[in-house]
Amino acid sequence: MEIKTVGVIGAGQMGNGIAHVMAVAGYEVLLNDISADNLTKAVALIDRNLDRQVQREKISAATKADAMARIQTTTTLTDLGPTDLVIEAATERETVKIAIFEDLLPHLKPNTILTSNTSSISITKLASRTDRPEKFMGFHFMNPVPVMQLVELIRGIATDEATYLACLSVVEKLGKTAASAEDFPAFIVNRILMPMINEAVYTLYEGVGSVKSIDESMKLGANHPMGPLELADFIGLDTCLAIMNVLHDGLADTKYRPCPLLTKYVEAGWLGRKTQRGFYDYRGETPVPTR
């Protein structure tokens, strides 16, 4: 099946990035969100990010203009029915995702491929709530989408080979690299990354090191581009906690128990960069550790 039109559900951090790269690659994109304001902000952000790519000579001004012309928006979910590929990038909550797919199903073409950008929720479980589990898979982009080169492709138990190959061809057209993952909690990247972040929070919680010393140790001692606590703030502490809970519940191993300090920060609403406070306070000119 040749994919020409892509529906993206959710105009947040991930959704706008997915719409951006799809439009640059030549796909017609229909971006959906429940908020018209979110859609306006997303299109403005895509425009700014494309401008940055033009300034850095990553793309031409003509490519930018063509990409912007390919992006349409709608607050009506069912408008995505005629698209060839749907990528759901809504809130990382299973109930929300299931409700979205259930609302969309009656309006889809028979051959439309459904995918989720979920970072941890079972693809098999989501697929089972649709009328096309064989045409359903995980399509997990990394953040920020225009910059990061990896896409995890996750097959559910029922996903057929044609669906996988169609999604693989999209990843290749985007100029990105696909990593095939089996459908187990948190897949590959987050299965490895989140326990490291959680362990960094435990290291802080137990007083082994400060925020600054932990991040500097991993940047200078392990050559990581960002420290784990800085990275957690970038991802969102609520997202980190949600993924740790999926790992803990899905694998029933105490090594995945979320650190109580991570839970406390989320309860306080200190979710990282998006709320201006997390392991760092971002309200001033330079980030300041909060512990």
C-alpha atoms as a PDB file:
ATOM      1  CA  MET A   1       0.000   0.000   0.000  1.00  0.00           C
ATOM      2  CA  GLU A   2       1.347   3.419  -0.983  1.00  0.00           C
ATOM      3  CA  ILE A   3       0.923   6.051   1.723  1.00  0.00           C
ATOM      4  CA  LYS A   4       0.278   9.605   0.515  1.00  0.00           C
ATOM      5  CA  THR A   5      -1.830  11.203   3.262  1.00  0.00           C
ATOM      6  CA  VAL A   6      -1.060  11.145   6.990  1.00  0.00           C
ATOM      7  CA  GLY A   7      -3.384  12.048   9.853  1.00  0.00           C
ATOM      8  CA  VAL A   8      -1.689  13.127  13.087  1.00  0.00           C
ATOM      9  CA  ILE A   9      -3.732  13.143  16.293  1.00  0.00           C
ATOM     10  CA  GLY A  10      -2.451  15.588  18.914  1.00  0.00           C
ATOM     11  CA  ALA A  11      -0.705  18.904  18.218  1.00  0.00           C
ATOM     12  CA  GLY A  12       1.596  18.863  21.237  1.00  0.00           C
ATOM     13  CA  GLN A  13       5.364  18.486  21.385  1.00  0.00           C
ATOM     14  CA  MET A  14       5.402  15.164  19.524  1.00  0.00           C
ATOM     15  CA  GLY A  15       2.472  15.739  17.166  1.00  0.00           C
ATOM     16  CA  ASN A  16       3.766  19.004  15.748  1.00  0.00           C
ATOM     17  CA  GLY A  17       7.198  17.436  15.195  1.00  0.00           C
ATOM     18  CA  ILE A  18       5.664  14.451  13.401  1.00  0.00           C
ATOM     19  CA  ALA A  19       3.559  16.765  11.191  1.00  0.00           C
ATOM     20  CA  HIS A  20       6.725  18.775  10.432  1.00  0.00           C
ATOM     21  CA  VAL A  21       8.843  15.839   9.221  1.00  0.00           C
ATOM     22  CA  MET A  22       5.974  14.229   7.312  1.00  0.00           C
ATOM     23  CA  ALA A  23       5.265  17.445   5.401  1.00  0.00           C
ATOM     24  CA  VAL A  24       8.953  17.964   4.563  1.00  0.00           C
ATOM     25  CA  ALA A  25       9.080  14.377   3.242  1.00  0.00           C
ATOM     26  CA  GLY A  26       6.224  15.107   0.837  1.00  0.00           C
ATOM     27  CA  TYR A  27       3.188  13.669   2.640  1.00  0.00           C
ATOM     28  CA  GLU A  28      -0.103  15.555   2.805  1.00  0.00           C
ATOM     29  CA  VAL A  29      -0.697  16.058   6.544  1.00  0.00           C
ATOM     30  CA  LEU A  30      -3.926  16.602   8.456  1.00  0.00           C
ATOM     31  CA  LEU A  31      -3.135  17.618  12.031  1.00  0.00           C
ATOM     32  CA  ASN A  32      -5.900  17.161  14.608  1.00  0.00           C
ATOM     33  CA  ASP A  33      -6.317  18.432  18.159  1.00  0.00           C
ATOM     34  CA  ILE A  34      -9.299  19.082  20.415  1.00  0.00           C
ATOM     35  CA  SER A  35      -8.064  22.678  20.844  1.00  0.00           C
ATOM     36  CA  ALA A  36      -8.040  25.149  17.939  1.00  0.00           C
ATOM     37  CA  ASP A  37      -5.558  27.249  19.949  1.00  0.00           C
ATOM     38  CA  ASN A  38      -3.171  24.275  20.177  1.00  0.00           C
ATOM     39  CA  LEU A  39      -3.375  23.829  16.410  1.00  0.00           C
ATOM     40  CA  THR A  40      -2.584  27.512  15.786  1.00  0.00           C
ATOM     41  CA  LYS A  41       0.405  27.320  18.139  1.00  0.00           C
ATOM     42  CA  ALA A  42       1.602  24.064  16.521  1.00  0.00           C
ATOM     43  CA  VAL A  43       1.534  25.503  12.990  1.00  0.00           C
ATOM     44  CA  ALA A  44       3.380  28.632  14.180  1.00  0.00           C
ATOM     45  CA  LEU A  45       6.009  26.442  15.874  1.00  0.00           C
ATOM     46  CA  ILE A  46       6.437  24.286  12.743  1.00  0.00           C
ATOM     47  CA  ASP A  47       6.895  27.483  10.728  1.00  0.00           C
ATOM     48  CA  ARG A  48       9.609  28.732  13.136  1.00  0.00           C
ATOM     49  CA  ASN A  49      11.372  25.370  13.200  1.00  0.00           C
ATOM     50  CA  LEU A  50      11.364  25.174   9.401  1.00  0.00           C
ATOM     51  CA  ASP A  51      12.774  28.721   9.296  1.00  0.00           C
ATOM     52  CA  ARG A  52      15.598  27.537  11.539  1.00  0.00           C
ATOM     53  CA  GLN A  53      16.307  24.652   9.152  1.00  0.00           C
ATOM     54  CA  VAL A  54      16.391  27.097   6.209  1.00  0.00           C
ATOM     55  CA  GLN A  55      18.824  29.376   8.077  1.00  0.00           C
ATOM     56  CA  ARG A  56      21.079  26.393   8.786  1.00  0.00           C
ATOM     57  CA  GLU A  57      20.816  25.359   5.133  1.00  0.00           C
ATOM     58  CA  LYS A  58      19.296  21.981   6.041  1.00  0.00           C
ATOM     59  CA  ILE A  59      16.399  22.682   3.656  1.00  0.00           C
ATOM     60  CA  SER A  60      15.648  25.319   0.995  1.00  0.00           C
ATOM     61  CA  ALA A  61      13.096  28.134   1.316  1.00  0.00           C
ATOM     62  CA  ALA A  62      11.075  26.410  -1.431  1.00  0.00           C
ATOM     63  CA  THR A  63      11.034  23.133   0.532  1.00  0.00           C
ATOM     64  CA  LYS A  64       9.786  25.028   3.580  1.00  0.00           C
ATOM     65  CA  ALA A  65       7.013  26.722   1.582  1.00  0.00           C
ATOM     66  CA  ASP A  66       5.938  23.396   0.059  1.00  0.00           C
ATOM     67  CA  ALA A  67       5.933  21.701   3.477  1.00  0.00           C
ATOM     68  CA  MET A  68       3.789  24.408   5.073  1.00  0.00           C
ATOM     69  CA  ALA A  69       1.321  24.142   2.164  1.00  0.00           C
ATOM     70  CA  ARG A  70       0.950  20.402   2.831  1.00  0.00           C
ATOM     71  CA  ILE A  71      -0.203  20.877   6.449  1.00  0.00           C
ATOM     72  CA  GLN A  72      -3.899  21.282   7.144  1.00  0.00           C
ATOM     73  CA  THR A  73      -5.530  21.329  10.597  1.00  0.00           C
ATOM     74  CA  THR A  74      -8.859  20.263  12.059  1.00  0.00           C
ATOM     75  CA  THR A  75     -10.520  19.987  15.462  1.00  0.00           C
ATOM     76  CA  THR A  76     -12.823  17.285  14.072  1.00  0.00           C
ATOM     77  CA  LEU A  77     -11.280  13.854  14.631  1.00  0.00           C
ATOM     78  CA  THR A  78     -13.441  12.156  12.008  1.00  0.00           C
ATOM     79  CA  ASP A  79     -11.917  14.353   9.260  1.00  0.00           C
ATOM     80  CA  LEU A  80      -8.901  12.000   9.467  1.00  0.00           C
ATOM     81  CA  GLY A  81     -11.019   9.104   8.156  1.00  0.00           C
ATOM     82  CA  PRO A  82      -9.859   9.306   4.494  1.00  0.00           C
ATOM     83  CA  THR A  83      -6.119   9.368   5.321  1.00  0.00           C
ATOM     84  CA  ASP A  84      -3.840   6.427   4.449  1.00  0.00           C
ATOM     85  CA  LEU A  85      -1.909   6.415   7.734  1.00  0.00           C
ATOM     86  CA  VAL A  86      -2.993   7.670  11.161  1.00  0.00           C
ATOM     87  CA  ILE A  87      -0.386   8.429  13.845  1.00  0.00           C
ATOM     88  CA  GLU A  88      -1.892   8.971  17.282  1.00  0.00           C
ATOM     89  CA  ALA A  89       0.263  11.257  19.442  1.00  0.00           C
ATOM     90  CA  ALA A  90      -2.182  12.175  22.193  1.00  0.00           C
ATOM     91  CA  THR A  91      -1.611  12.123  25.959  1.00  0.00           C
ATOM     92  CA  GLU A  92       0.249   9.043  27.237  1.00  0.00           C
ATOM     93  CA  ARG A  93      -2.868   7.532  28.852  1.00  0.00           C
ATOM     94  CA  GLU A  94      -4.326   4.255  27.657  1.00  0.00           C
ATOM     95  CA  THR A  95      -7.963   5.282  28.231  1.00  0.00           C
ATOM     96  CA  VAL A  96      -7.505   8.447  26.149  1.00  0.00           C
ATOM     97  CA  LYS A  97      -5.902   6.559  23.264  1.00  0.00           C
ATOM     98  CA  ILE A  98      -8.570   3.833  23.232  1.00  0.00           C
ATOM     99  CA  ALA A  99     -11.349   6.440  23.223  1.00  0.00           C
ATOM    100  CA  ILE A 100      -9.739   8.230  20.268  1.00  0.00           C
ATOM    101  CA  PHE A 101      -9.474   5.033  18.205  1.00  0.00           C
ATOM    102  CA  GLU A 102     -13.047   4.006  19.040  1.00  0.00           C
ATOM    103  CA  ASP A 103     -14.350   7.410  17.870  1.00  0.00           C
ATOM    104  CA  LEU A 104     -12.311   7.288  14.677  1.00  0.00           C
ATOM    105  CA  LEU A 105     -12.924   3.665  13.597  1.00  0.00           C
ATOM    106  CA  PRO A 106     -16.347   4.053  11.928  1.00  0.00           C
ATOM    107  CA  HIS A 107     -14.958   6.759   9.630  1.00  0.00           C
ATOM    108  CA  LEU A 108     -11.768   5.050   8.405  1.00  0.00           C
ATOM    109  CA  LYS A 109     -11.105   3.585   4.971  1.00  0.00           C
ATOM    110  CA  PRO A 110     -10.797  -0.228   5.090  1.00  0.00           C
ATOM    111  CA  ASN A 111      -7.073  -0.121   4.300  1.00  0.00           C
ATOM    112  CA  THR A 112      -6.040   2.777   6.591  1.00  0.00           C
ATOM    113  CA  ILE A 113      -3.111   1.866   8.827  1.00  0.00           C
ATOM    114  CA  LEU A 114      -3.508   2.877  12.478  1.00  0.00           C
ATOM    115  CA  THR A 115      -0.436   3.598  14.598  1.00  0.00           C
ATOM    116  CA  SER A 116       0.379   5.004  18.014  1.00  0.00           C
ATOM    117  CA  ASN A 117       3.374   7.106  19.039  1.00  0.00           C
ATOM    118  CA  THR A 118       3.070   5.652  22.555  1.00  0.00           C
ATOM    119  CA  SER A 119       6.375   5.337  24.393  1.00  0.00           C
ATOM    120  CA  SER A 120       5.317   2.406  26.568  1.00  0.00           C
ATOM    121  CA  ILE A 121       1.682   1.226  26.274  1.00  0.00           C
ATOM    122  CA  SER A 122       1.022  -2.240  24.842  1.00  0.00           C
ATOM    123  CA  ILE A 123       0.480  -2.107  21.076  1.00  0.00           C
ATOM    124  CA  THR A 124      -1.304  -5.478  21.171  1.00  0.00           C
ATOM    125  CA  LYS A 125      -3.754  -4.137  23.761  1.00  0.00           C
ATOM    126  CA  LEU A 126      -4.483  -0.942  21.822  1.00  0.00           C
ATOM    127  CA  ALA A 127      -4.839  -2.913  18.569  1.00  0.00           C
ATOM    128  CA  SER A 128      -7.317  -5.321  20.163  1.00  0.00           C
ATOM    129  CA  ARG A 129      -9.738  -2.434  20.702  1.00  0.00           C
ATOM    130  CA  THR A 130      -9.888  -1.706  16.967  1.00  0.00           C
ATOM    131  CA  ASP A 131     -11.393  -3.451  13.937  1.00  0.00           C
ATOM    132  CA  ARG A 132      -7.955  -3.874  12.307  1.00  0.00           C
ATOM    133  CA  PRO A 133      -5.346  -5.316  14.681  1.00  0.00           C
ATOM    134  CA  GLU A 134      -3.398  -6.614  11.674  1.00  0.00           C
ATOM    135  CA  LYS A 135      -3.110  -3.004  10.392  1.00  0.00           C
ATOM    136  CA  PHE A 136      -2.069  -1.526  13.742  1.00  0.00           C
ATOM    137  CA  MET A 137       1.438  -0.933  15.074  1.00  0.00           C
ATOM    138  CA  GLY A 138       3.614   1.286  17.238  1.00  0.00           C
ATOM    139  CA  PHE A 139       5.290   4.220  15.467  1.00  0.00           C
ATOM    140  CA  HIS A 140       7.442   5.730  18.202  1.00  0.00           C
ATOM    141  CA  PHE A 141       9.349   8.900  17.329  1.00  0.00           C
ATOM    142  CA  MET A 142      12.035  10.383  19.566  1.00  0.00           C
ATOM    143  CA  ASN A 143      11.859  13.966  20.847  1.00  0.00           C
ATOM    144  CA  PRO A 144      12.584  16.431  19.240  1.00  0.00           C
ATOM    145  CA  VAL A 145      11.236  14.713  16.139  1.00  0.00           C
ATOM    146  CA  PRO A 146      12.890  16.892  13.439  1.00  0.00           C
ATOM    147  CA  VAL A 147      16.337  16.297  15.008  1.00  0.00           C
ATOM    148  CA  MET A 148      16.329  12.717  16.310  1.00  0.00           C
ATOM    149  CA  GLN A 149      17.193  10.038  13.772  1.00  0.00           C
ATOM    150  CA  LEU A 150      15.526   6.979  15.327  1.00  0.00           C
ATOM    151  CA  VAL A 151      11.971   5.655  15.009  1.00  0.00           C
ATOM    152  CA  GLU A 152      10.941   2.518  16.898  1.00  0.00           C
ATOM    153  CA  LEU A 153       8.543   0.312  14.929  1.00  0.00           C
ATOM    154  CA  ILE A 154       6.661  -2.011  17.271  1.00  0.00           C
ATOM    155  CA  ARG A 155       4.591  -4.917  15.983  1.00  0.00           C
ATOM    156  CA  GLY A 156       1.656  -6.125  18.031  1.00  0.00           C
ATOM    157  CA  ILE A 157       0.922  -9.849  18.112  1.00  0.00           C
ATOM    158  CA  ALA A 158      -1.447  -9.473  15.123  1.00  0.00           C
ATOM    159  CA  THR A 159       0.438  -6.901  12.997  1.00  0.00           C
ATOM    160  CA  ASP A 160       0.925  -8.229   9.463  1.00  0.00           C
ATOM    161  CA  GLU A 161       4.068  -7.945   7.336  1.00  0.00           C
ATOM    162  CA  ALA A 162       2.482  -5.569   4.784  1.00  0.00           C
ATOM    163  CA  THR A 163       1.698  -3.054   7.530  1.00  0.00           C
ATOM    164  CA  TYR A 164       5.223  -3.274   8.915  1.00  0.00           C
ATOM    165  CA  LEU A 165       6.781  -2.804   5.453  1.00  0.00           C
ATOM    166  CA  ALA A 166       4.501   0.163   4.690  1.00  0.00           C
ATOM    167  CA  CYS A 167       5.545   1.890   7.932  1.00  0.00           C
ATOM    168  CA  LEU A 168       9.199   1.004   7.313  1.00  0.00           C
ATOM    169  CA  SER A 169       9.029   2.687   3.896  1.00  0.00           C
ATOM    170  CA  VAL A 170       7.648   5.846   5.546  1.00  0.00           C
ATOM    171  CA  VAL A 171      10.552   5.923   8.025  1.00  0.00           C
ATOM    172  CA  GLU A 172      13.011   5.527   5.136  1.00  0.00           C
ATOM    173  CA  LYS A 173      11.328   8.338   3.189  1.00  0.00           C
ATOM    174  CA  LEU A 174      11.710  10.564   6.262  1.00  0.00           C
ATOM    175  CA  GLY A 175      15.451   9.892   6.114  1.00  0.00           C
ATOM    176  CA  LYS A 176      15.368   8.312   9.563  1.00  0.00           C
ATOM    177  CA  THR A 177      16.444   4.892  10.842  1.00  0.00           C
ATOM    178  CA  ALA A 178      13.945   2.292  12.060  1.00  0.00           C
ATOM    179  CA  ALA A 179      14.595  -0.004  15.017  1.00  0.00           C
ATOM    180  CA  SER A 180      12.232  -2.984  15.149  1.00  0.00           C
ATOM    181  CA  ALA A 181      11.045  -3.722  18.682  1.00  0.00           C
ATOM    182  CA  GLU A 182       8.879  -6.450  20.146  1.00  0.00           C
ATOM    183  CA  ASP A 183       5.772  -5.452  22.069  1.00  0.00           C
ATOM    184  CA  PHE A 184       7.025  -5.563  25.645  1.00  0.00           C
ATOM    185  CA  PRO A 185       6.731  -2.715  28.183  1.00  0.00           C
ATOM    186  CA  ALA A 186       8.581   0.470  27.089  1.00  0.00           C
ATOM    187  CA  PHE A 187      10.062  -1.259  23.980  1.00  0.00           C
ATOM    188  CA  ILE A 188      13.840  -0.662  23.511  1.00  0.00           C
ATOM    189  CA  VAL A 189      14.813   2.959  24.160  1.00  0.00           C
ATOM    190  CA  ASN A 190      12.697   3.605  27.243  1.00  0.00           C
ATOM    191  CA  ARG A 191      13.271   0.108  28.635  1.00  0.00           C
ATOM    192  CA  ILE A 192      16.942   1.103  28.933  1.00  0.00           C
ATOM    193  CA  LEU A 193      16.708   4.888  29.364  1.00  0.00           C
ATOM    194  CA  MET A 194      13.990   5.244  32.016  1.00  0.00           C
ATOM    195  CA  PRO A 195      15.548   2.926  34.630  1.00  0.00           C
ATOM    196  CA  MET A 196      18.762   4.952  34.225  1.00  0.00           C
ATOM    197  CA  ILE A 197      16.851   8.195  34.851  1.00  0.00           C
ATOM    198  CA  ASN A 198      14.995   6.577  37.770  1.00  0.00           C
ATOM    199  CA  GLU A 199      18.327   5.424  39.244  1.00  0.00           C
ATOM    200  CA  ALA A 200      19.667   8.972  38.921  1.00  0.00           C
ATOM    201  CA  VAL A 201      16.635  10.198  40.902  1.00  0.00           C
ATOM    202  CA  TYR A 202      17.331   7.522  43.555  1.00  0.00           C
ATOM    203  CA  THR A 203      20.952   8.725  43.670  1.00  0.00           C
ATOM    204  CA  LEU A 204      19.634  12.231  44.395  1.00  0.00           C
ATOM    205  CA  TYR A 205      16.958  10.942  46.826  1.00  0.00           C
ATOM    206  CA  GLU A 206      19.543   9.007  48.864  1.00  0.00           C
ATOM    207  CA  GLY A 207      21.906  11.974  49.013  1.00  0.00           C
ATOM    208  CA  VAL A 208      24.696  10.278  47.075  1.00  0.00           C
ATOM    209  CA  GLY A 209      25.019  13.349  44.860  1.00  0.00           C
ATOM    210  CA  SER A 210      23.414  16.698  44.103  1.00  0.00           C
ATOM    211  CA  VAL A 211      21.512  17.498  40.892  1.00  0.00           C
ATOM    212  CA  LYS A 212      24.592  19.247  39.512  1.00  0.00           C
ATOM    213  CA  SER A 213      27.084  16.529  40.466  1.00  0.00           C
ATOM    214  CA  ILE A 214      24.885  13.715  39.083  1.00  0.00           C
ATOM    215  CA  ASP A 215      24.394  15.437  35.735  1.00  0.00           C
ATOM    216  CA  GLU A 216      28.029  16.527  35.437  1.00  0.00           C
ATOM    217  CA  SER A 217      29.190  13.004  36.298  1.00  0.00           C
ATOM    218  CA  MET A 218      27.217  11.449  33.459  1.00  0.00           C
ATOM    219  CA  LYS A 219      28.077  14.183  30.951  1.00  0.00           C
ATOM    220  CA  LEU A 220      31.811  14.188  31.673  1.00  0.00           C
ATOM    221  CA  GLY A 221      32.250  10.625  32.943  1.00  0.00           C
ATOM    222  CA  ALA A 222      30.050   8.750  30.452  1.00  0.00           C
ATOM    223  CA  ASN A 223      30.074  11.304  27.601  1.00  0.00           C
ATOM    224  CA  HIS A 224      26.286  11.762  27.646  1.00  0.00           C
ATOM    225  CA  PRO A 225      25.168  14.965  25.859  1.00  0.00           C
ATOM    226  CA  MET A 226      22.714  15.714  28.696  1.00  0.00           C
ATOM    227  CA  GLY A 227      22.704  14.623  32.313  1.00  0.00           C
ATOM    228  CA  PRO A 228      19.906  12.208  33.304  1.00  0.00           C
ATOM    229  CA  LEU A 229      18.066  14.735  35.498  1.00  0.00           C
ATOM    230  CA  GLU A 230      18.331  17.439  32.837  1.00  0.00           C
ATOM    231  CA  LEU A 231      17.031  14.903  30.316  1.00  0.00           C
ATOM    232  CA  ALA A 232      14.144  13.940  32.628  1.00  0.00           C
ATOM    233  CA  ASP A 233      13.115  17.609  32.800  1.00  0.00           C
ATOM    234  CA  PHE A 234      13.266  17.788  28.996  1.00  0.00           C
ATOM    235  CA  ILE A 235      11.105  14.666  28.568  1.00  0.00           C
ATOM    236  CA  GLY A 236       8.666  15.632  31.346  1.00  0.00           C
ATOM    237  CA  LEU A 237       8.710  14.071  34.810  1.00  0.00           C
ATOM    238  CA  ASP A 238       5.075  12.990  34.439  1.00  0.00           C
ATOM    239  CA  THR A 239       6.007  11.057  31.291  1.00  0.00           C
ATOM    240  CA  CYS A 240       9.023   9.488  33.049  1.00  0.00           C
ATOM    241  CA  LEU A 241       6.821   8.416  35.969  1.00  0.00           C
ATOM    242  CA  ALA A 242       4.134   7.017  33.639  1.00  0.00           C
ATOM    243  CA  ILE A 243       6.715   4.891  31.792  1.00  0.00           C
ATOM    244  CA  MET A 244       8.262   3.630  35.049  1.00  0.00           C
ATOM    245  CA  ASN A 245       4.785   2.619  36.235  1.00  0.00           C
ATOM    246  CA  VAL A 246       4.196   0.732  32.966  1.00  0.00           C
ATOM    247  CA  LEU A 247       7.522  -1.084  33.435  1.00  0.00           C
ATOM    248  CA  HIS A 248       6.806  -1.842  37.088  1.00  0.00           C
ATOM    249  CA  ASP A 249       3.245  -3.065  36.427  1.00  0.00           C
ATOM    250  CA  GLY A 250       4.062  -4.911  33.206  1.00  0.00           C
ATOM    251  CA  LEU A 251       7.213  -6.727  34.322  1.00  0.00           C
ATOM    252  CA  ALA A 252       6.474  -7.064  38.058  1.00  0.00           C
ATOM    253  CA  ASP A 253      10.114  -6.533  38.987  1.00  0.00           C
ATOM    254  CA  THR A 254      11.040  -4.311  41.945  1.00  0.00           C
ATOM    255  CA  LYS A 255      14.006  -2.885  40.027  1.00  0.00           C
ATOM    256  CA  TYR A 256      11.483  -0.808  38.080  1.00  0.00           C
ATOM    257  CA  ARG A 257       9.863   0.739  41.186  1.00  0.00           C
ATOM    258  CA  PRO A 258       9.559   4.504  40.582  1.00  0.00           C
ATOM    259  CA  CYS A 259      11.640   6.566  42.995  1.00  0.00           C
ATOM    260  CA  PRO A 260       9.418   8.263  45.633  1.00  0.00           C
ATOM    261  CA  LEU A 261      11.149  11.567  44.877  1.00  0.00           C
ATOM    262  CA  LEU A 262      10.075  11.351  41.211  1.00  0.00           C
ATOM    263  CA  THR A 263       6.496  10.772  42.383  1.00  0.00           C
ATOM    264  CA  LYS A 264       6.772  13.750  44.774  1.00  0.00           C
ATOM    265  CA  TYR A 265       7.911  16.114  42.026  1.00  0.00           C
ATOM    266  CA  VAL A 266       5.003  15.038  39.821  1.00  0.00           C
ATOM    267  CA  GLU A 267       2.555  15.495  42.706  1.00  0.00           C
ATOM    268  CA  ALA A 268       3.936  19.024  43.171  1.00  0.00           C
ATOM    269  CA  GLY A 269       3.317  19.778  39.497  1.00  0.00           C
ATOM    270  CA  TRP A 270       7.046  20.268  38.954  1.00  0.00           C
ATOM    271  CA  LEU A 271       7.155  18.409  35.655  1.00  0.00           C
ATOM    272  CA  GLY A 272      10.304  19.904  34.145  1.00  0.00           C
ATOM    273  CA  ARG A 273      10.767  22.435  31.368  1.00  0.00           C
ATOM    274  CA  LYS A 274       7.094  22.534  30.389  1.00  0.00           C
ATOM    275  CA  THR A 275       6.092  23.824  33.848  1.00  0.00           C
ATOM    276  CA  GLN A 276       9.301  25.841  34.382  1.00  0.00           C
ATOM    277  CA  ARG A 277      10.314  23.692  37.366  1.00  0.00           C
ATOM    278  CA  GLY A 278      11.563  20.163  37.794  1.00  0.00           C
ATOM    279  CA  PHE A 279      14.997  19.063  38.922  1.00  0.00           C
ATOM    280  CA  TYR A 280      15.965  22.531  37.676  1.00  0.00           C
ATOM    281  CA  ASP A 281      14.170  25.872  37.994  1.00  0.00           C
ATOM    282  CA  TYR A 282      13.876  27.439  34.531  1.00  0.00           C
ATOM    283  CA  ARG A 283      12.253  30.739  35.517  1.00  0.00           C
ATOM    284  CA  GLY A 284      15.496  32.729  35.431  1.00  0.00           C
ATOM    285  CA  GLU A 285      18.073  33.310  32.710  1.00  0.00           C
ATOM    286  CA  THR A 286      19.911  30.079  33.497  1.00  0.00           C
ATOM    287  CA  PRO A 287      18.508  26.830  34.993  1.00  0.00           C
ATOM    288  CA  VAL A 288      19.150  26.455  38.728  1.00  0.00           C
ATOM    289  CA  PRO A 289      19.028  23.049  40.516  1.00  0.00           C
ATOM    290  CA  THR A 290      16.024  22.720  42.829  1.00  0.00           C
ATOM    291  CA  ARG A 291      17.874  20.354  45.191  1.00  0.00           C
END
